[in-house]
Coordinates of C-alpha atoms in Angstrom, one line a residue:
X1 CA 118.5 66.2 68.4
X2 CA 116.2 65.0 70.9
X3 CA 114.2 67.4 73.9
X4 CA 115.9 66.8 76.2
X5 CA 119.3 67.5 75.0
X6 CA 117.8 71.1 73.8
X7 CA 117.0 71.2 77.5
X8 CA 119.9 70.8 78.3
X9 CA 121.7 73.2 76.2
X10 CA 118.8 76.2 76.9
X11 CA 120.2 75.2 80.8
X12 CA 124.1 75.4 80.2
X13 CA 123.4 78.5 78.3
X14 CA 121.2 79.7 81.0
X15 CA 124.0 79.3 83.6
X16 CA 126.4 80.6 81.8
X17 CA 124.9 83.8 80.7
X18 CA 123.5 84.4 84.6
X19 CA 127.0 83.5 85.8
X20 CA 128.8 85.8 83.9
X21 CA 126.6 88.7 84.4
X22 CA 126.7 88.5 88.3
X23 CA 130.4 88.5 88.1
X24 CA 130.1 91.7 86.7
X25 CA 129.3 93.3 90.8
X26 CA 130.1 96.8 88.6
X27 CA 127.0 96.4 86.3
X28 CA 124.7 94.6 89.0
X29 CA 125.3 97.7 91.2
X30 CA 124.3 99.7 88.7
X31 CA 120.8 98.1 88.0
X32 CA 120.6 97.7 91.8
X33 CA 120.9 100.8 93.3
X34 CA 118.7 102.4 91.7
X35 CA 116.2 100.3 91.7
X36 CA 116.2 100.3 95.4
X37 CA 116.5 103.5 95.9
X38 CA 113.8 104.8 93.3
X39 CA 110.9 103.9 95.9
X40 CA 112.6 105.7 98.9
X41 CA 113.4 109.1 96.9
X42 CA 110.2 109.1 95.4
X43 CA 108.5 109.3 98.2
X44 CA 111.0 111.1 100.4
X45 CA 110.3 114.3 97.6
X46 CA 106.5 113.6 97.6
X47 CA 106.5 113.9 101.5
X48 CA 108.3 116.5 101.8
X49 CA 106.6 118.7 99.4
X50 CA 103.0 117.7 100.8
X51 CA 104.4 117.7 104.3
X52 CA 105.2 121.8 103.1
X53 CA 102.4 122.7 102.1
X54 CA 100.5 120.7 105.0
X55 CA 102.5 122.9 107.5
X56 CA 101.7 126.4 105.7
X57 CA 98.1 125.4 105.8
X58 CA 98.5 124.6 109.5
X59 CA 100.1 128.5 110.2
X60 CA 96.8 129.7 108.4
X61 CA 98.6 133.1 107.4
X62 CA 97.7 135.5 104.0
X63 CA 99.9 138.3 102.7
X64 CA 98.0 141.7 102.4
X65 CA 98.7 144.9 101.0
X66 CA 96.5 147.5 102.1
X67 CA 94.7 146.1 105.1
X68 CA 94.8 149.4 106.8
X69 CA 91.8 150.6 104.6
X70 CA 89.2 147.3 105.0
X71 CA 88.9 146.9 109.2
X72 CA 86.1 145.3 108.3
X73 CA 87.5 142.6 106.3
X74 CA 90.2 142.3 108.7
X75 CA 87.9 141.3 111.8
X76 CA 86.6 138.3 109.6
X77 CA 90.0 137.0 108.3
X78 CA 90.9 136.8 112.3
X79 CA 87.7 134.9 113.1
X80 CA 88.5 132.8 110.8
X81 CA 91.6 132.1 112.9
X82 CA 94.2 133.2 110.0
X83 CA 97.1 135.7 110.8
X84 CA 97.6 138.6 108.4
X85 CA 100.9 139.3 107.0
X86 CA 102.0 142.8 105.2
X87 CA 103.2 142.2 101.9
X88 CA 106.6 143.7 101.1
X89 CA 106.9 146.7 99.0
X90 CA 108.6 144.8 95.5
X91 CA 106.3 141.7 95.7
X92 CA 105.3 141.6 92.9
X93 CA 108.6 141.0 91.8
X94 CA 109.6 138.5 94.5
X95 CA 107.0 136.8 93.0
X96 CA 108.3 136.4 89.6
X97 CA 111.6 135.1 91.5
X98 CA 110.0 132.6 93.5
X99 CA 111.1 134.4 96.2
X100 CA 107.4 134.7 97.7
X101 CA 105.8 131.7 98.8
X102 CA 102.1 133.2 99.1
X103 CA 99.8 135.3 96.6
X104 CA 98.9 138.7 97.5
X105 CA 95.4 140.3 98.0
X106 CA 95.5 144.1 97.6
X107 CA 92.7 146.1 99.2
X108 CA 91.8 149.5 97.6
X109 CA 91.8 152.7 99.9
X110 CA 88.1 153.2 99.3
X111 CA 87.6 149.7 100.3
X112 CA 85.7 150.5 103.7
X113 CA 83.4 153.6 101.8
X114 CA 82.4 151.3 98.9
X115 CA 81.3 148.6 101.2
X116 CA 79.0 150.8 103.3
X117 CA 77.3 152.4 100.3
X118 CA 77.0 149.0 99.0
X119 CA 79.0 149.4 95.9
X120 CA 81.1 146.3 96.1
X121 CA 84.6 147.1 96.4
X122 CA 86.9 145.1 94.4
X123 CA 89.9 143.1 95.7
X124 CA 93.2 141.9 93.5
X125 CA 94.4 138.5 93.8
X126 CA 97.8 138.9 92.7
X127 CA 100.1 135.7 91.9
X128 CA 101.9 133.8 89.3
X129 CA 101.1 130.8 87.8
X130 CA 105.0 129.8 87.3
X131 CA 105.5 129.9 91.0
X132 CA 103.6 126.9 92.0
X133 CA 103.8 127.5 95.6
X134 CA 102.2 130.3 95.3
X135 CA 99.4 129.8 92.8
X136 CA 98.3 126.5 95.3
X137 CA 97.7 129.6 97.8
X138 CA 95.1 131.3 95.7
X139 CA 92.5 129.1 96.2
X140 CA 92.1 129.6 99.9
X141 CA 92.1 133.5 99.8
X142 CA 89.5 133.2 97.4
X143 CA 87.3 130.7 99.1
X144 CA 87.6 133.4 102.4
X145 CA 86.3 136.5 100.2
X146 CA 83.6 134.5 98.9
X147 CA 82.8 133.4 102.4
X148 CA 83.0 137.0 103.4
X149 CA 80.8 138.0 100.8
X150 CA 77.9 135.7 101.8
X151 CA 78.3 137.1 105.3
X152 CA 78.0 140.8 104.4
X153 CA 74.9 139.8 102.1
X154 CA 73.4 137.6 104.8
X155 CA 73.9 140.7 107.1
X156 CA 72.4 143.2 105.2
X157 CA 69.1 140.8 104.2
X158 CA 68.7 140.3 108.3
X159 CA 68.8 144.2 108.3
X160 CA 65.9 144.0 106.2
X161 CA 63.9 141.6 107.3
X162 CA 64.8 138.6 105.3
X163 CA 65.9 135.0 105.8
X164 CA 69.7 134.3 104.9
X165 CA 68.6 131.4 103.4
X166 CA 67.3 133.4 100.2
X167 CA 71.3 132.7 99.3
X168 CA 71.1 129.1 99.1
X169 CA 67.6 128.0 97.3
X170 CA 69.4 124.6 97.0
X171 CA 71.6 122.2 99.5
X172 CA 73.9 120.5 97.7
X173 CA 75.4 116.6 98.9
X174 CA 78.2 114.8 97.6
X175 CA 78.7 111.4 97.8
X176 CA 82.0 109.6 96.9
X177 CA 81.6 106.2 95.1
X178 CA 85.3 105.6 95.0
X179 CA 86.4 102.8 97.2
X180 CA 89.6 103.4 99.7
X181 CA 92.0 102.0 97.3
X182 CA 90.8 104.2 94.7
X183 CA 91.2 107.2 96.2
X184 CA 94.2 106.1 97.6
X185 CA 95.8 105.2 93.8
X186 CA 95.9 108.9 93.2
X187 CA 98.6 109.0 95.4
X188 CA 100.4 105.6 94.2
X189 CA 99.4 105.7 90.7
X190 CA 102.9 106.8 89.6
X191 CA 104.1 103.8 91.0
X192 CA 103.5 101.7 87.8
X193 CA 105.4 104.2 85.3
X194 CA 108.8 103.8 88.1
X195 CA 108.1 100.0 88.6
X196 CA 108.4 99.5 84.2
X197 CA 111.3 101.8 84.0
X198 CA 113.1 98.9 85.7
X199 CA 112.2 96.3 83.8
X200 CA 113.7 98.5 80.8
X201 CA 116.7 99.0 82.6
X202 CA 117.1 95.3 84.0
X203 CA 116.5 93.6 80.6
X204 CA 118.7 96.2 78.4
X205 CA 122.1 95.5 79.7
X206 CA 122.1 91.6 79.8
X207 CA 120.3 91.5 76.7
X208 CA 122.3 93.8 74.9
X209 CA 125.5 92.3 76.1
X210 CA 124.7 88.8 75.4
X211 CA 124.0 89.8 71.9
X212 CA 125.9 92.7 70.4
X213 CA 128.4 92.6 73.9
X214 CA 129.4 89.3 72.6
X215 CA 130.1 90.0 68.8
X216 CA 131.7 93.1 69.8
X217 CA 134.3 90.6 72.1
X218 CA 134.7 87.7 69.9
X219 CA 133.0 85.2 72.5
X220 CA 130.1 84.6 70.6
X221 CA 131.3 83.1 67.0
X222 CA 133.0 80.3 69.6
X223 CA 129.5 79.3 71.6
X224 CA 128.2 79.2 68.1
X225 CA 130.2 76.4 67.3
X226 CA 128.8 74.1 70.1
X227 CA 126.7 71.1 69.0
X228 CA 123.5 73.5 69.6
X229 CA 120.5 74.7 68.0
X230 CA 120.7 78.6 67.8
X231 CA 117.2 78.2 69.3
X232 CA 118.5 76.7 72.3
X233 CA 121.7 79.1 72.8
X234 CA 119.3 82.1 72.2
X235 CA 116.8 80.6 75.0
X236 CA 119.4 79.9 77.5
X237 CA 120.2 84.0 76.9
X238 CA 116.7 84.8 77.1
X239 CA 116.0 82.9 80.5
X240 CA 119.0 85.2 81.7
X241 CA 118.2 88.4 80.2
X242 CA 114.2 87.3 81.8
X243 CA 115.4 86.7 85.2
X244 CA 117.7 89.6 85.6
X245 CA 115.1 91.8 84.7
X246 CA 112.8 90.1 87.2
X247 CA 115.2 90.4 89.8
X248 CA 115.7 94.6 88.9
X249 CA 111.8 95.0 89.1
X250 CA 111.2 93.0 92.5
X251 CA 113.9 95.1 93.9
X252 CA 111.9 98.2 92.5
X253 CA 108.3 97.3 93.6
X254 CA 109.8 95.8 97.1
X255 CA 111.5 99.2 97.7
X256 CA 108.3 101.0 98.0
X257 CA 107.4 98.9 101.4
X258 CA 109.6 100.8 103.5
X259 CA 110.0 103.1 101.7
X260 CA 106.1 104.1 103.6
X261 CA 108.4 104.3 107.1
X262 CA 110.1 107.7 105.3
X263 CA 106.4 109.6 104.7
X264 CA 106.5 112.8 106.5
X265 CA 103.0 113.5 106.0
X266 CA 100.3 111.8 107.9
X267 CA 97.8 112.4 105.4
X268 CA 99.7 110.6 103.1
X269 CA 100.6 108.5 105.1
X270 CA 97.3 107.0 105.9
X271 CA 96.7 107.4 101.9
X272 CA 99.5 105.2 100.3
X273 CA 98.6 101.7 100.1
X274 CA 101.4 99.5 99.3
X275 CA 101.9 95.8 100.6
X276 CA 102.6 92.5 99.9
X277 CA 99.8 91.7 98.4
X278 CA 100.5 94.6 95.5
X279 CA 104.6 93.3 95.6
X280 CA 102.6 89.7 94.6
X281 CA 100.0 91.1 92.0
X282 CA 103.0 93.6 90.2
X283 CA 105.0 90.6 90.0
X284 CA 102.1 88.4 87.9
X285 CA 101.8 91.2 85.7
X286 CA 105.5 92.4 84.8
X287 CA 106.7 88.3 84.2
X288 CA 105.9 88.4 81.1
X289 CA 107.0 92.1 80.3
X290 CA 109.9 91.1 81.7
X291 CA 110.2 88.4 78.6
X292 CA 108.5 90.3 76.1
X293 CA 111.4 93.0 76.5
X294 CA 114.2 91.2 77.1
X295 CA 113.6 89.1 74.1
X296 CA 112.6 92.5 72.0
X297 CA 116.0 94.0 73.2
X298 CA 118.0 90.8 72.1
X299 CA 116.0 91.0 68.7
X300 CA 117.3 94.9 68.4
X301 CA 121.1 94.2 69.3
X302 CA 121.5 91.1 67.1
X303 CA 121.8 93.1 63.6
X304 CA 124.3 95.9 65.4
X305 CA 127.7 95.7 65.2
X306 CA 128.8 97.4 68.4
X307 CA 127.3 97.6 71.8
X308 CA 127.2 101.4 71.2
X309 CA 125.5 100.7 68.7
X310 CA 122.6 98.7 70.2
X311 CA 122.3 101.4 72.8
X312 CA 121.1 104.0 70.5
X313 CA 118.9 101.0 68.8
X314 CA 117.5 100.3 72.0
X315 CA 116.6 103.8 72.8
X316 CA 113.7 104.1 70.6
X317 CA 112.2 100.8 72.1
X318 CA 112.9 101.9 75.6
X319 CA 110.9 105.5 74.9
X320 CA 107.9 103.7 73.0
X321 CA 107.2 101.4 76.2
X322 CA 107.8 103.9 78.9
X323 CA 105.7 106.6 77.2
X324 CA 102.9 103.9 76.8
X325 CA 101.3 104.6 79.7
X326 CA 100.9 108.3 78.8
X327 CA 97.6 107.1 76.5
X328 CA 95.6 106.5 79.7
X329 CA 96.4 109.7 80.7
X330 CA 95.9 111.9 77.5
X331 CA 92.8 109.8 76.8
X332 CA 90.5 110.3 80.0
X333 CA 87.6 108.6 78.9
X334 CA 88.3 105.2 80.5
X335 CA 90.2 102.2 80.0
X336 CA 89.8 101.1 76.5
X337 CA 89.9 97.7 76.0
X338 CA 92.9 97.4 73.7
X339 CA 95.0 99.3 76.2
X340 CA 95.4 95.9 77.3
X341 CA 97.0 94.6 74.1
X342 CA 99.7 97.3 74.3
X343 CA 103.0 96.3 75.7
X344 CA 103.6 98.6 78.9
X345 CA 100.2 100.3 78.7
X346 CA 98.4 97.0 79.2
X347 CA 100.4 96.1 82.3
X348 CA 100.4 99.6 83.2
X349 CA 96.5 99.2 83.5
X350 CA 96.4 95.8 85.5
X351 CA 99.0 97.3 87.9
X352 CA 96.7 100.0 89.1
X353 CA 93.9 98.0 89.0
X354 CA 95.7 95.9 91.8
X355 CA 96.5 99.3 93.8
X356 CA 92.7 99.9 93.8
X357 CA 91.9 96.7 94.8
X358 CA 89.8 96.2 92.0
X359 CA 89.7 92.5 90.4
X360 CA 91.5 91.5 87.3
X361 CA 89.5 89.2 84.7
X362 CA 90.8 86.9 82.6
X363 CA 89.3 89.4 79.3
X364 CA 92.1 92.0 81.1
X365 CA 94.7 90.1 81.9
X366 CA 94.9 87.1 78.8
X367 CA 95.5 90.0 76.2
X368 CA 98.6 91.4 78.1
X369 CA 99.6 88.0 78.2
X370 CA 99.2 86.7 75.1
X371 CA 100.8 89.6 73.4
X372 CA 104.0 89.1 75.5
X373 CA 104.0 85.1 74.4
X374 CA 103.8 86.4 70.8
X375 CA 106.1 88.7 70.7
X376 CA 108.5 86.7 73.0
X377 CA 108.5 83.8 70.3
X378 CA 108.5 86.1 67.4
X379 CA 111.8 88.0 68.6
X380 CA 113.5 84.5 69.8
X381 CA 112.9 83.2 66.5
X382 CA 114.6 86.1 64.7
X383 CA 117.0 86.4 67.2
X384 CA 118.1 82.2 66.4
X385 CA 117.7 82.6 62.7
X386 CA 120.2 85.9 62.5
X387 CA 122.8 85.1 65.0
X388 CA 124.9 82.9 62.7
X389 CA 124.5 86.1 60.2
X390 CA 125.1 88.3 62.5
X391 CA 128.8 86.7 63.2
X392 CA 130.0 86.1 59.7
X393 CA 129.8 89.6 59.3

């Protein structure tokens, strides 16, 4: 059989597969939705939630039991321009509940004596660290005793004669190296992990149901009877499986542009960088994830005998790439370079080097891409050589 006619049958093939799957409007809705959608919510939830706690910063108040006994105290919270709240009688366990959004400081009676005689009178921070609205309130109380600390100590050192300054031997400067799209990938580095969930999701139903979907009907012993190479049927799935997966992640990563026009917050706002240019760079990258896994997924569903079957086959694959990206994360250290070798880590790394703006070299980007073209052929090999097995039996 010449090249061109195995052209031709990978492009017959290739039509037929993508026709059938977008007659099924059920299933492309499915894979859709979500995927247009997932940018939105995201960042709906993540606005809203910074936007909360940017607007209990803003009322500047603290919940005190006790404030009665330390005047003194008092007068330096309210030039500090915060409002003082009294804390209900059971806070302790409204705090437990979730029921109190703010930790409690709780000032001793003999606060005020202790404090002239110079005994340093101790406060209690109370919170709990399962009520995360509350813990992210303790640093800001204790940041204000501290500063009222150094004030008192300053104080009494004037008193006697001597420069404040004593407290401070040492000015200390920091200087940020991290460029603005660095600092601004804190915000969108969760992007990445969303963005490879739907290249999961947009190859495993085409390329489960062009494989096992088919055996299980009885439409794929007939196609196998064609005048074609099994190589050539099995590319002309693979294009399909590719390009439907494609199509699932552009929606994904094209979601999160205006998505931006939903941020409630203004700092985050002015944080989250996400345009065209990183739709263009995520799309480099994923290709050839997006053939990797589909051909992987077709690999797994050709020895099953029912499309339930493949499902729960599929699974493991599906938690092995989308947990990949965890390693960056439990390993701190910096990128290692055989992250880059690893299926969904590897692109999980070039995708956040494009949010920072950071180049991508050739010793980066050729391993991610080389292992894809590997393990694309290897899988579409297997995939050819069991499909006539796979039918008879």
């Amino acid at each position: 059989m010449t090249t061109p006619s195995l052209m031709n049958h990978v492009a017959i093939v290739f039509l037929k597969e993508l026709v059938d799957a977008l007659r099924d409007r059920r299933t492309l809705l499915r894979l859709a939705v979500p995927a247009l959608l997932m940018g939105p919510l995201m960042l709906m939830m993540l606005s809203g939630l910074i936007a909360q706690f940017e607007s209990r910063a803003e009322q500047r108040e603290i919940v005190v039991q006790g404030m009665q006994h330390a005047p003194t105290l008092r007068n330096y919270l309210e030039r500090q321009n915060y409002t003082i709240k009294e804390a209900p009688a059971d806070y302790e366990a409204r705090l437990r509940d979730s029921k109190l959004a703010d930790p409690v400081l709780v000032v001793p009676d003999d606060f005020e004596d202790k404090l002239a005689r110079g005994d340093g009178p101790e406060l209690e921070l109370v919170t709990d660290s399962a009520n995360q609205r509350a813990s992210a309130g303790s640093g800001v109380i204790s940041r204000l005793v501290e500063g009222f600390g150094r004030e008192r100590a300053g104080l009494h050192l004037m008193l006697r004669g001597v420069s404040p300054e004593l407290l401070r031997p040492v000015d200390l400067n920091e200087r940020d190296l991290a460029s603005p799209g660095a600092r601004a990938s804190r915000i969108t580095s969760m992007i990445p992990m969303f963005v490879i969930m739907a290249v999961l999701y947009g190859c495993l139903t085409a390329a489960l149901d062009s494989t096992s979907g088919e055996r299980e009907r009885g439409s794929l012993e007939p196609l196998l009877m064609n005048p074609a190479k099994p190589l050539g049927i099995v590319s002309g799935k693979w294009l399909a499986v590719a390009l439907l997966g494609a199509g699932v992640t552009s929606l994904c990563s094209l979601s999160f542009i205006p998505a931006q026009l939903l941020l409630k917050s203004d700092a985050l706002a002015a944080m989250f960088r996400f345009g065209w240019g990183e739709v263009a760079g995520f799309a480099l990258i994923l290709l050839p994830l997006c053939a990797a896994l589909g051909a992987l997924l077709m690999a797994v569903a050709i020895r099953t005998k029912t499309f339930k079957e493949a499902q729960a086959s599929a699974t493991l694959v599906m938690t092995v790439v989308s947990l990949a990206p965890m390693v960056s994360i439990m390993n701190p250290g910096g990128d290692a370079p055989w992250y880059f070798w690893i299926p969904g880590l590897g692109q999980n790394q070039l995708m956040m080097l494009v949010l920072k703006g950071e180049p991508i070299t050739l010793l980066q980007w050729g391993p991610a891409v080389l292992t894809a073209a590997v393990l694309t052929s290897a899988c579409l090999v297997y995939v050819a050589r069991h499909m006539r097995e796979a039918v008879s039996r």
